[in-house]
Amino acid sequence: MVQEQRKRGMIGKAMTTELIQLLHDKKDEEAFKKAGKIIKKGGLVAFPTETVYGLGGDALNPDSSRKIYEAKGRPSDNPLIVHIADTQKLAEIAEKVPETAWRLAEAFWPGPLTMILPKKKIVPFETTGGLPTVAIREPGHRAALSFIRAAGGFIAAPSANLSGSPSPTTALHVMRDLEGRIDMILDDGTCAVGLESTIVDLSEDRPMILRPGGITKEALKDVIPDIVLDPGLMSENEEQRPKAPGMKYRHYAPKAELFIIRGSEEKVIEKINSLTERDLKEGKKPAVLCVEETKEAYHAPCVLSVGSRLEGEEVARRLYSVLREFDRQGVDRIYSEGFSEEGIYLAVSNRLLKAAGHKEIHIP
Ligand code: TXA
Ligand code: MG
């Protein structure tokens, strides 16, 4: 019976989710205390970070990690990131902390950087998806740090979305995905970065970027010149799969089918307009993802801009919100303009490519 209810998601949806708006005054302390208590008792609290909202549980409690997988509907072989609030705590959960890790922490923590290191015994395999390594991040967000401290110092947290949908950048996104499945949501408005942290693997000989994100490859190279990008990241080749388990799934995706159209600006506009006209004739509802500079050029019934092409940070901040908006408008197909792979645009292009399941059209 219980098994059956669990399968249908009835047990996971039975609880009431408390939404607490942070006010940036003394009252917040009470909220952090209350959230901390929930975590210590094995419950789940969604909290803001500078990248995306996280779904937090006690990283050292295997039952909490199991609950996180269940609430998200996520495969349990996809490891979680452990969030800390004090850099020195790195050595409490990582077995060997190389000099490069301290240098990266010095340069980018607190901030949107996650490091992979060999784990210490106290980190349960439930948290690391069975791996001997652990992902660690000190987020650059005041409320996140206060919450982590109030909750004991080690918070396991994936992004606070249902598995497969775009990561949440507002508390409302979290509410829509996880209401009834978790104990509490701490609301602190919109996330400043808007895309997940950059993941750097330091557990092997050569430092490697497993996921591009808020800290750019260029900035990392300034600190570790020999760092390389996981060759499986932007590749479609089955034999060259990404090293981070989470990067293998079709991920970050809206419900509608997404295509990326690449080529000169003029050609892309022409192609997208002809595709959307064809879709309309077939009785489908097509949509366009574009930038401020080109949005007037499209004829589709739904055209959403992610910001100016000259403002990469803004594009990153708005991307997931726009992908979710397409779902809300019930479109069938999305045609997206392409972006470069420089600076923050590497992360934008990587997420779009994954959302599109690598469906790209190149116009010569
Ligand atoms: O910005 C972020 O990183 C957000 C916020 C909440 O901190 N968190 C986040 O977590 O994006 P999640 O679970 O959605 O993504 C974690 C990624 C997954 O792709 C996972 O496979 C990878 O990190 N990962 C975690 N531990 C790993 C490990 N030991 N080795 C390789 N990849 C790992
Ligand atoms: Mg995620």
mmCIF file of C-alpha atoms and ligand atoms in Angstrom:
data_model
loop_
_atom_site.group_PDB
_atom_site.id
_atom_site.type_symbol
_atom_site.label_atom_id
_atom_site.label_comp_id
_atom_site.label_asym_id
_atom_site.label_seq_id
_atom_site.Cartn_x
_atom_site.Cartn_y
_atom_site.Cartn_z
ATOM 1 C CA MET A 1 0.000 0.000 0.000
ATOM 2 C CA VAL A 2 2.681 2.448 1.090
ATOM 3 C CA GLN A 3 4.785 1.298 -1.857
ATOM 4 C CA GLU A 4 1.875 1.941 -4.212
ATOM 5 C CA GLN A 5 1.185 5.414 -2.797
ATOM 6 C CA ARG A 6 4.854 6.261 -3.024
ATOM 7 C CA LYS A 7 4.917 5.242 -6.678
ATOM 8 C CA ARG A 8 2.029 7.525 -7.462
ATOM 9 C CA GLY A 9 3.727 10.377 -5.608
ATOM 10 C CA MET A 10 0.960 10.629 -3.017
ATOM 11 C CA ILE A 11 3.177 10.360 0.035
ATOM 12 C CA GLY A 12 5.666 12.876 -1.348
ATOM 13 C CA LYS A 13 2.876 15.423 -1.752
ATOM 14 C CA ALA A 14 1.211 15.047 1.623
ATOM 15 C CA MET A 15 2.885 17.870 3.575
ATOM 16 C CA THR A 16 2.279 21.601 3.753
ATOM 17 C CA THR A 17 5.118 23.759 2.503
ATOM 18 C CA GLU A 18 5.746 26.919 4.504
ATOM 19 C CA LEU A 19 6.877 29.904 2.413
ATOM 20 C CA ILE A 20 8.894 32.487 4.364
ATOM 21 C CA GLN A 21 9.748 35.824 2.797
ATOM 22 C CA LEU A 22 13.138 37.074 3.997
ATOM 23 C CA LEU A 23 13.047 40.720 5.014
ATOM 24 C CA HIS A 24 16.743 41.542 5.504
ATOM 25 C CA ASP A 25 16.155 42.544 9.109
ATOM 26 C CA LYS A 26 16.353 40.926 12.559
ATOM 27 C CA LYS A 27 13.285 38.780 11.877
ATOM 28 C CA ASP A 28 15.278 36.720 9.387
ATOM 29 C CA GLU A 29 17.233 35.196 12.295
ATOM 30 C CA GLU A 30 14.037 33.460 13.454
ATOM 31 C CA ALA A 31 13.459 32.108 9.963
ATOM 32 C CA PHE A 32 17.011 30.703 9.775
ATOM 33 C CA LYS A 33 16.611 29.128 13.221
ATOM 34 C CA LYS A 34 13.348 27.499 12.239
ATOM 35 C CA ALA A 35 14.805 26.278 8.948
ATOM 36 C CA GLY A 36 17.884 24.972 10.772
ATOM 37 C CA LYS A 37 15.697 22.953 13.113
ATOM 38 C CA ILE A 38 13.859 21.371 10.194
ATOM 39 C CA ILE A 39 17.193 20.310 8.648
ATOM 40 C CA LYS A 40 18.511 18.872 11.930
ATOM 41 C CA LYS A 41 15.349 16.789 12.208
ATOM 42 C CA GLY A 42 15.928 15.399 8.711
ATOM 43 C CA GLY A 43 13.523 17.684 6.809
ATOM 44 C CA LEU A 44 13.983 19.649 3.576
ATOM 45 C CA VAL A 45 14.228 23.421 3.057
ATOM 46 C CA ALA A 46 14.591 25.217 -0.288
ATOM 47 C CA PHE A 47 16.851 28.263 -0.018
ATOM 48 C CA PRO A 48 18.161 31.041 -2.268
ATOM 49 C CA THR A 49 21.738 31.184 -3.549
ATOM 50 C CA GLU A 50 23.360 33.570 -6.024
ATOM 51 C CA THR A 51 23.098 30.919 -8.790
ATOM 52 C CA VAL A 52 19.722 29.146 -8.448
ATOM 53 C CA TYR A 53 17.507 28.034 -5.547
ATOM 54 C CA GLY A 54 18.778 24.892 -3.787
ATOM 55 C CA LEU A 55 16.809 22.075 -2.176
ATOM 56 C CA GLY A 56 18.629 21.591 1.118
ATOM 57 C CA GLY A 57 18.940 18.663 3.493
ATOM 58 C CA ASP A 58 21.552 17.574 6.079
ATOM 59 C CA ALA A 59 24.508 16.425 3.956
ATOM 60 C CA LEU A 60 25.772 14.093 6.676
ATOM 61 C CA ASN A 61 22.415 12.341 7.129
ATOM 62 C CA PRO A 62 21.815 9.595 4.529
ATOM 63 C CA ASP A 63 18.035 9.710 5.089
ATOM 64 C CA SER A 64 17.950 13.416 4.225
ATOM 65 C CA SER A 65 19.735 12.782 0.944
ATOM 66 C CA ARG A 66 17.322 9.947 0.118
ATOM 67 C CA LYS A 67 14.439 12.363 0.755
ATOM 68 C CA ILE A 68 15.966 14.947 -1.586
ATOM 69 C CA TYR A 69 16.055 12.432 -4.447
ATOM 70 C CA GLU A 70 12.473 11.443 -3.749
ATOM 71 C CA ALA A 71 11.161 15.043 -3.602
ATOM 72 C CA LYS A 72 12.884 15.944 -6.883
ATOM 73 C CA GLY A 73 12.090 12.672 -8.625
ATOM 74 C CA ARG A 74 15.816 12.449 -9.365
ATOM 75 C CA PRO A 75 17.850 9.295 -10.104
ATOM 76 C CA SER A 76 19.834 8.529 -6.946
ATOM 77 C CA ASP A 77 23.100 7.965 -8.847
ATOM 78 C CA ASN A 78 23.269 11.702 -9.575
ATOM 79 C CA PRO A 79 25.372 13.177 -6.740
ATOM 80 C CA LEU A 80 24.478 16.263 -4.672
ATOM 81 C CA ILE A 81 26.592 19.343 -3.939
ATOM 82 C CA VAL A 82 27.535 19.920 -0.274
ATOM 83 C CA HIS A 83 27.228 23.606 0.655
ATOM 84 C CA ILE A 84 29.410 25.077 3.398
ATOM 85 C CA ALA A 85 29.513 28.523 4.985
ATOM 86 C CA ASP A 86 33.133 28.612 6.173
ATOM 87 C CA THR A 87 36.004 27.837 3.809
ATOM 88 C CA GLN A 88 37.997 25.938 6.443
ATOM 89 C CA LYS A 89 35.188 23.335 6.678
ATOM 90 C CA LEU A 90 36.387 22.069 3.304
ATOM 91 C CA ALA A 91 39.003 20.001 5.129
ATOM 92 C CA GLU A 92 36.325 18.399 7.345
ATOM 93 C CA ILE A 93 34.642 16.648 4.420
ATOM 94 C CA ALA A 94 37.395 16.369 1.759
ATOM 95 C CA GLU A 95 40.116 13.778 2.247
ATOM 96 C CA LYS A 96 43.005 15.507 0.536
ATOM 97 C CA VAL A 97 42.747 19.218 -0.128
ATOM 98 C CA PRO A 98 45.382 20.105 -2.735
ATOM 99 C CA GLU A 99 46.977 23.526 -2.855
ATOM 100 C CA THR A 100 44.980 24.344 -6.023
ATOM 101 C CA ALA A 101 41.724 23.945 -4.072
ATOM 102 C CA TRP A 102 42.784 26.515 -1.495
ATOM 103 C CA ARG A 103 43.879 28.840 -4.284
ATOM 104 C CA LEU A 104 40.506 28.528 -6.039
ATOM 105 C CA ALA A 105 38.658 29.030 -2.758
ATOM 106 C CA GLU A 106 40.722 32.129 -2.087
ATOM 107 C CA ALA A 107 39.923 33.513 -5.549
ATOM 108 C CA PHE A 108 36.247 32.573 -5.942
ATOM 109 C CA TRP A 109 34.600 31.676 -2.612
ATOM 110 C CA PRO A 110 32.083 32.548 -1.486
ATOM 111 C CA GLY A 111 30.777 32.326 -5.063
ATOM 112 C CA PRO A 112 29.433 30.246 -7.966
ATOM 113 C CA LEU A 113 32.218 27.626 -7.979
ATOM 114 C CA THR A 114 31.936 23.953 -6.969
ATOM 115 C CA MET A 115 34.998 21.759 -6.428
ATOM 116 C CA ILE A 116 35.140 17.953 -6.625
ATOM 117 C CA LEU A 117 37.542 16.302 -4.168
ATOM 118 C CA PRO A 118 37.990 12.836 -2.630
ATOM 119 C CA LYS A 119 35.434 12.529 0.179
ATOM 120 C CA LYS A 120 35.990 11.823 3.853
ATOM 121 C CA LYS A 121 34.136 8.969 5.534
ATOM 122 C CA ILE A 122 31.625 11.237 7.293
ATOM 123 C CA VAL A 123 30.029 12.107 3.946
ATOM 124 C CA PRO A 124 27.571 9.279 3.233
ATOM 125 C CA PHE A 125 27.459 7.623 -0.199
ATOM 126 C CA GLU A 126 23.765 8.573 -0.335
ATOM 127 C CA THR A 127 24.926 12.191 -0.694
ATOM 128 C CA THR A 128 27.592 11.484 -3.345
ATOM 129 C CA GLY A 129 25.466 9.119 -5.436
ATOM 130 C CA GLY A 130 27.825 6.268 -4.538
ATOM 131 C CA LEU A 131 30.970 8.109 -5.673
ATOM 132 C CA PRO A 132 34.215 8.281 -3.629
ATOM 133 C CA THR A 133 34.367 12.027 -4.343
ATOM 134 C CA VAL A 134 32.298 14.938 -3.023
ATOM 135 C CA ALA A 135 31.230 18.222 -4.664
ATOM 136 C CA ILE A 136 31.656 21.256 -2.370
ATOM 137 C CA ARG A 137 30.577 24.879 -2.703
ATOM 138 C CA GLU A 138 30.508 27.978 -0.502
ATOM 139 C CA PRO A 139 27.730 30.110 -2.018
ATOM 140 C CA GLY A 140 28.077 33.882 -2.324
ATOM 141 C CA HIS A 141 24.732 34.730 -0.802
ATOM 142 C CA ARG A 142 24.193 36.206 2.654
ATOM 143 C CA ALA A 143 20.949 34.363 3.441
ATOM 144 C CA ALA A 144 22.315 31.049 2.139
ATOM 145 C CA LEU A 145 25.332 31.331 4.445
ATOM 146 C CA SER A 146 23.188 32.182 7.507
ATOM 147 C CA PHE A 147 20.874 29.268 6.766
ATOM 148 C CA ILE A 148 23.771 26.811 6.312
ATOM 149 C CA ARG A 149 25.302 27.881 9.654
ATOM 150 C CA ALA A 150 21.953 27.601 11.462
ATOM 151 C CA ALA A 151 21.522 24.109 10.003
ATOM 152 C CA GLY A 152 24.816 22.680 11.225
ATOM 153 C CA GLY A 153 27.239 23.677 8.500
ATOM 154 C CA PHE A 154 26.839 21.023 5.766
ATOM 155 C CA ILE A 155 23.852 21.296 3.438
ATOM 156 C CA ALA A 156 23.403 18.873 0.546
ATOM 157 C CA ALA A 157 21.499 20.670 -2.182
ATOM 158 C CA PRO A 158 20.683 20.097 -5.814
ATOM 159 C CA SER A 159 18.769 22.775 -7.683
ATOM 160 C CA ALA A 160 15.230 23.011 -6.238
ATOM 161 C CA ASN A 161 13.316 21.937 -9.352
ATOM 162 C CA LEU A 162 11.629 18.710 -10.339
ATOM 163 C CA SER A 163 14.191 16.557 -12.123
ATOM 164 C CA GLY A 164 14.437 17.504 -15.799
ATOM 165 C CA SER A 165 12.819 20.943 -15.652
ATOM 166 C CA PRO A 166 14.776 24.234 -15.707
ATOM 167 C CA SER A 167 16.456 25.231 -12.419
ATOM 168 C CA PRO A 168 14.432 27.708 -10.328
ATOM 169 C CA THR A 169 15.603 31.312 -10.121
ATOM 170 C CA THR A 170 12.680 32.557 -8.000
ATOM 171 C CA ALA A 171 10.794 31.141 -4.997
ATOM 172 C CA LEU A 172 7.674 30.998 -7.181
ATOM 173 C CA HIS A 173 9.443 28.561 -9.524
ATOM 174 C CA VAL A 174 10.274 26.388 -6.494
ATOM 175 C CA MET A 175 6.690 26.602 -5.267
ATOM 176 C CA ARG A 176 5.323 25.463 -8.637
ATOM 177 C CA ASP A 177 7.637 22.427 -8.720
ATOM 178 C CA LEU A 178 7.872 21.340 -5.084
ATOM 179 C CA GLU A 179 4.879 22.616 -3.109
ATOM 180 C CA GLY A 180 3.594 19.800 -0.907
ATOM 181 C CA ARG A 181 6.858 17.862 -1.247
ATOM 182 C CA ILE A 182 9.160 19.837 1.075
ATOM 183 C CA ASP A 183 8.852 21.524 4.492
ATOM 184 C CA MET A 184 9.856 25.109 3.797
ATOM 185 C CA ILE A 185 10.960 27.640 1.183
ATOM 186 C CA LEU A 186 13.055 30.689 2.095
ATOM 187 C CA ASP A 187 12.208 33.432 -0.415
ATOM 188 C CA ASP A 188 14.833 36.069 -1.174
ATOM 189 C CA GLY A 189 13.774 37.220 -4.629
ATOM 190 C CA THR A 190 15.482 36.546 -7.954
ATOM 191 C CA CYS A 191 18.914 34.859 -8.151
ATOM 192 C CA ALA A 192 21.659 37.201 -9.367
ATOM 193 C CA VAL A 193 23.612 34.739 -11.565
ATOM 194 C CA GLY A 194 20.664 32.649 -12.792
ATOM 195 C CA LEU A 195 22.695 29.622 -13.988
ATOM 196 C CA GLU A 196 24.237 26.889 -11.826
ATOM 197 C CA SER A 197 27.773 27.056 -10.448
ATOM 198 C CA THR A 198 30.868 26.127 -12.438
ATOM 199 C CA ILE A 199 32.058 22.636 -11.430
ATOM 200 C CA VAL A 200 35.802 21.942 -11.322
ATOM 201 C CA ASP A 201 37.099 18.409 -10.760
ATOM 202 C CA LEU A 202 40.285 18.383 -8.664
ATOM 203 C CA SER A 203 40.178 14.697 -7.791
ATOM 204 C CA GLU A 204 42.363 13.645 -10.734
ATOM 205 C CA ASP A 205 45.767 14.697 -12.077
ATOM 206 C CA ARG A 206 44.534 17.467 -14.352
ATOM 207 C CA PRO A 207 41.979 20.052 -13.129
ATOM 208 C CA MET A 208 38.909 19.856 -15.368
ATOM 209 C CA ILE A 209 35.751 21.947 -15.808
ATOM 210 C CA LEU A 210 32.818 19.509 -15.677
ATOM 211 C CA ARG A 211 30.099 22.146 -15.960
ATOM 212 C CA PRO A 212 30.501 25.759 -17.153
ATOM 213 C CA GLY A 213 28.727 28.309 -14.976
ATOM 214 C CA GLY A 214 28.939 31.593 -13.104
ATOM 215 C CA ILE A 215 32.759 31.563 -12.916
ATOM 216 C CA THR A 216 34.080 31.658 -16.470
ATOM 217 C CA LYS A 217 36.739 29.408 -17.983
ATOM 218 C CA GLU A 218 38.805 32.534 -18.663
ATOM 219 C CA ALA A 219 38.721 33.555 -14.964
ATOM 220 C CA LEU A 220 39.683 30.025 -13.888
ATOM 221 C CA LYS A 221 42.618 29.974 -16.301
ATOM 222 C CA ASP A 222 44.003 33.077 -14.611
ATOM 223 C CA VAL A 223 44.315 31.049 -11.402
ATOM 224 C CA ILE A 224 45.028 27.551 -12.822
ATOM 225 C CA PRO A 225 46.474 27.992 -16.330
ATOM 226 C CA ASP A 226 46.448 24.251 -17.138
ATOM 227 C CA ILE A 227 42.718 23.722 -16.471
ATOM 228 C CA VAL A 228 40.823 22.002 -19.317
ATOM 229 C CA LEU A 229 37.178 21.712 -20.339
ATOM 230 C CA ASP A 230 35.562 18.242 -20.131
ATOM 231 C CA PRO A 231 35.636 17.161 -23.797
ATOM 232 C CA GLY A 232 32.273 15.394 -23.304
ATOM 233 C CA LEU A 233 30.496 18.658 -22.441
ATOM 234 C CA MET A 234 29.480 20.153 -25.758
ATOM 235 C CA SER A 235 29.881 16.909 -27.708
ATOM 236 C CA GLU A 236 27.049 14.823 -29.043
ATOM 237 C CA ASN A 237 29.227 11.740 -29.378
ATOM 238 C CA GLU A 238 27.886 8.869 -27.241
ATOM 239 C CA GLU A 239 31.408 7.624 -26.489
ATOM 240 C CA GLN A 240 32.480 10.973 -25.126
ATOM 241 C CA ARG A 241 29.957 11.458 -22.362
ATOM 242 C CA PRO A 242 30.253 14.253 -19.769
ATOM 243 C CA LYS A 243 32.024 13.351 -16.532
ATOM 244 C CA ALA A 244 29.500 14.913 -14.150
ATOM 245 C CA PRO A 245 26.660 12.388 -13.914
ATOM 246 C CA GLY A 246 24.081 15.189 -13.998
ATOM 247 C CA MET A 247 25.292 16.544 -17.325
ATOM 248 C CA LYS A 248 24.291 13.321 -19.115
ATOM 249 C CA TYR A 249 20.564 13.757 -18.740
ATOM 250 C CA ARG A 250 18.412 15.858 -21.073
ATOM 251 C CA HIS A 251 18.216 18.585 -18.566
ATOM 252 C CA TYR A 252 17.251 22.182 -17.978
ATOM 253 C CA ALA A 253 14.511 21.572 -20.487
ATOM 254 C CA PRO A 254 11.111 23.136 -21.131
ATOM 255 C CA LYS A 255 8.290 20.799 -22.160
ATOM 256 C CA ALA A 256 8.181 22.035 -25.760
ATOM 257 C CA GLU A 257 10.693 20.809 -28.310
ATOM 258 C CA LEU A 258 13.600 23.241 -28.660
ATOM 259 C CA PHE A 259 15.787 23.873 -31.718
ATOM 260 C CA ILE A 260 18.860 26.119 -31.951
ATOM 261 C CA ILE A 261 19.293 27.933 -35.262
ATOM 262 C CA ARG A 262 22.816 29.132 -36.070
ATOM 263 C CA GLY A 263 24.149 31.364 -38.845
ATOM 264 C CA SER A 264 24.299 35.058 -39.736
ATOM 265 C CA GLU A 265 21.675 37.221 -38.010
ATOM 266 C CA GLU A 266 19.784 37.855 -41.228
ATOM 267 C CA LYS A 267 19.719 34.177 -42.258
ATOM 268 C CA VAL A 268 18.639 33.047 -38.790
ATOM 269 C CA ILE A 269 15.682 35.447 -38.744
ATOM 270 C CA GLU A 270 14.626 34.344 -42.215
ATOM 271 C CA LYS A 271 14.879 30.643 -41.314
ATOM 272 C CA ILE A 272 13.040 30.962 -37.998
ATOM 273 C CA ASN A 273 10.217 32.943 -39.607
ATOM 274 C CA SER A 274 9.772 30.309 -42.292
ATOM 275 C CA LEU A 275 9.780 27.505 -39.692
ATOM 276 C CA THR A 276 7.214 29.227 -37.476
ATOM 277 C CA GLU A 277 4.960 29.950 -40.479
ATOM 278 C CA ARG A 278 5.095 26.268 -41.414
ATOM 279 C CA ASP A 279 4.207 25.278 -37.835
ATOM 280 C CA LEU A 280 1.249 27.677 -37.776
ATOM 281 C CA LYS A 281 -0.104 26.127 -40.984
ATOM 282 C CA GLU A 282 0.142 22.732 -39.304
ATOM 283 C CA GLY A 283 -1.947 24.043 -36.394
ATOM 284 C CA LYS A 284 1.001 24.141 -33.955
ATOM 285 C CA LYS A 285 1.948 26.976 -31.630
ATOM 286 C CA PRO A 286 5.585 27.951 -32.312
ATOM 287 C CA ALA A 287 7.713 30.301 -30.228
ATOM 288 C CA VAL A 288 11.013 32.168 -30.577
ATOM 289 C CA LEU A 289 13.798 32.722 -28.052
ATOM 290 C CA CYS A 290 15.836 35.741 -29.109
ATOM 291 C CA VAL A 291 17.556 38.918 -27.918
ATOM 292 C CA GLU A 292 16.323 42.516 -27.549
ATOM 293 C CA GLU A 293 18.113 43.540 -30.743
ATOM 294 C CA THR A 294 16.124 41.152 -32.981
ATOM 295 C CA LYS A 295 12.790 40.583 -31.244
ATOM 296 C CA GLU A 296 10.802 42.883 -33.556
ATOM 297 C CA ALA A 297 11.886 40.839 -36.586
ATOM 298 C CA TYR A 298 9.934 37.693 -35.696
ATOM 299 C CA HIS A 299 6.320 36.894 -36.601
ATOM 300 C CA ALA A 300 5.623 33.942 -34.236
ATOM 301 C CA PRO A 301 2.685 34.215 -31.769
ATOM 302 C CA CYS A 302 5.122 33.982 -28.854
ATOM 303 C CA VAL A 303 8.471 35.794 -28.971
ATOM 304 C CA LEU A 304 10.511 36.089 -25.782
ATOM 305 C CA SER A 305 13.761 37.988 -25.386
ATOM 306 C CA VAL A 306 16.453 37.003 -22.880
ATOM 307 C CA GLY A 307 17.947 40.512 -22.912
ATOM 308 C CA SER A 308 20.557 42.348 -24.936
ATOM 309 C CA ARG A 309 23.208 40.222 -26.657
ATOM 310 C CA LEU A 310 25.765 42.698 -25.310
ATOM 311 C CA GLU A 311 24.784 41.858 -21.712
ATOM 312 C CA GLY A 312 25.773 38.216 -21.213
ATOM 313 C CA GLU A 313 25.149 38.337 -17.478
ATOM 314 C CA GLU A 314 21.594 39.487 -18.037
ATOM 315 C CA VAL A 315 21.014 36.745 -20.613
ATOM 316 C CA ALA A 316 22.267 34.141 -18.091
ATOM 317 C CA ARG A 317 20.059 35.583 -15.346
ATOM 318 C CA ARG A 318 16.909 35.455 -17.493
ATOM 319 C CA LEU A 319 17.371 32.232 -19.457
ATOM 320 C CA TYR A 320 15.605 29.744 -17.139
ATOM 321 C CA SER A 321 12.774 32.111 -16.387
ATOM 322 C CA VAL A 322 12.131 32.511 -20.111
ATOM 323 C CA LEU A 323 12.260 28.731 -20.676
ATOM 324 C CA ARG A 324 9.644 28.302 -17.936
ATOM 325 C CA GLU A 325 7.507 31.059 -19.482
ATOM 326 C CA PHE A 326 7.308 29.099 -22.751
ATOM 327 C CA ASP A 327 5.824 26.206 -20.780
ATOM 328 C CA ARG A 328 3.295 28.513 -19.146
ATOM 329 C CA GLN A 329 2.216 29.780 -22.536
ATOM 330 C CA GLY A 330 1.770 26.210 -23.742
ATOM 331 C CA VAL A 331 3.869 26.434 -26.896
ATOM 332 C CA ASP A 332 4.705 23.315 -28.932
ATOM 333 C CA ARG A 333 8.040 24.280 -30.463
ATOM 334 C CA ILE A 334 10.725 26.797 -29.573
ATOM 335 C CA TYR A 335 13.283 28.128 -32.053
ATOM 336 C CA SER A 336 16.248 29.759 -30.380
ATOM 337 C CA GLU A 337 18.972 32.001 -31.730
ATOM 338 C CA GLY A 338 22.481 30.680 -31.031
ATOM 339 C CA PHE A 339 25.065 32.231 -28.695
ATOM 340 C CA SER A 340 28.866 32.256 -28.549
ATOM 341 C CA GLU A 341 31.046 30.224 -26.196
ATOM 342 C CA GLU A 342 32.954 33.132 -24.700
ATOM 343 C CA GLY A 343 32.803 34.143 -21.035
ATOM 344 C CA ILE A 344 29.408 33.524 -19.445
ATOM 345 C CA TYR A 345 28.008 32.593 -22.898
ATOM 346 C CA LEU A 346 29.760 29.196 -22.663
ATOM 347 C CA ALA A 347 27.365 28.331 -19.811
ATOM 348 C CA VAL A 348 24.364 29.809 -21.660
ATOM 349 C CA SER A 349 25.193 27.819 -24.821
ATOM 350 C CA ASN A 350 25.794 24.630 -22.833
ATOM 351 C CA ARG A 351 22.396 24.837 -21.080
ATOM 352 C CA LEU A 352 20.580 25.665 -24.314
ATOM 353 C CA LEU A 353 22.271 22.789 -26.107
ATOM 354 C CA LYS A 354 21.182 20.396 -23.358
ATOM 355 C CA ALA A 355 17.665 21.799 -23.316
ATOM 356 C CA ALA A 356 17.536 21.239 -27.073
ATOM 357 C CA GLY A 357 18.856 17.699 -26.746
ATOM 358 C CA HIS A 358 21.584 18.832 -29.218
ATOM 359 C CA LYS A 359 19.053 19.700 -31.964
ATOM 360 C CA GLU A 360 20.877 22.404 -33.913
ATOM 361 C CA ILE A 361 20.312 23.733 -37.417
ATOM 362 C CA HIS A 362 23.353 25.374 -39.038
ATOM 363 C CA ILE A 363 22.647 27.725 -41.925
ATOM 364 C CA PRO A 364 25.733 28.158 -44.108
HETATM 365 O O1 TXA B 1 24.728 26.452 -8.459
HETATM 366 C C1 TXA B 1 24.620 25.288 -8.105
HETATM 367 O O2 TXA B 1 25.570 24.473 -8.205
HETATM 368 C C2 TXA B 1 23.266 24.838 -7.544
HETATM 369 C C3 TXA B 1 23.045 25.582 -6.228
HETATM 370 C C4 TXA B 1 21.836 25.110 -5.483
HETATM 371 O O3 TXA B 1 24.206 25.481 -5.429
HETATM 372 N N1 TXA B 1 23.215 23.429 -7.365
HETATM 373 C C5 TXA B 1 23.128 22.554 -8.411
HETATM 374 O O4 TXA B 1 23.038 21.221 -8.039
HETATM 375 O O5 TXA B 1 23.126 22.895 -9.561
HETATM 376 P P1 TXA B 1 22.579 20.073 -9.027
HETATM 377 O O6 TXA B 1 22.417 18.884 -8.173
HETATM 378 O O7 TXA B 1 21.422 20.491 -9.817
HETATM 379 O O8 TXA B 1 23.827 19.825 -9.932
HETATM 380 C C6 TXA B 1 24.979 19.214 -9.397
HETATM 381 C C7 TXA B 1 25.849 18.690 -10.487
HETATM 382 C C8 TXA B 1 25.277 17.473 -11.168
HETATM 383 O O9 TXA B 1 25.516 17.565 -12.565
HETATM 384 C C9 TXA B 1 26.105 16.342 -10.561
HETATM 385 O O10 TXA B 1 26.194 15.235 -11.408
HETATM 386 C C10 TXA B 1 27.443 17.004 -10.331
HETATM 387 O O11 TXA B 1 27.095 18.287 -9.905
HETATM 388 N N2 TXA B 1 28.229 16.364 -9.266
HETATM 389 C C11 TXA B 1 27.968 16.375 -7.936
HETATM 390 N N3 TXA B 1 28.864 15.648 -7.260
HETATM 391 C C12 TXA B 1 29.739 15.160 -8.174
HETATM 392 C C13 TXA B 1 30.893 14.329 -8.095
HETATM 393 N N4 TXA B 1 31.339 13.842 -6.945
HETATM 394 N N5 TXA B 1 31.543 14.029 -9.258
HETATM 395 C C14 TXA B 1 31.094 14.526 -10.442
HETATM 396 N N6 TXA B 1 30.001 15.323 -10.580
HETATM 397 C C15 TXA B 1 29.332 15.633 -9.463
HETATM 398 MG MG MG B 2 19.952 20.645 -11.231
#
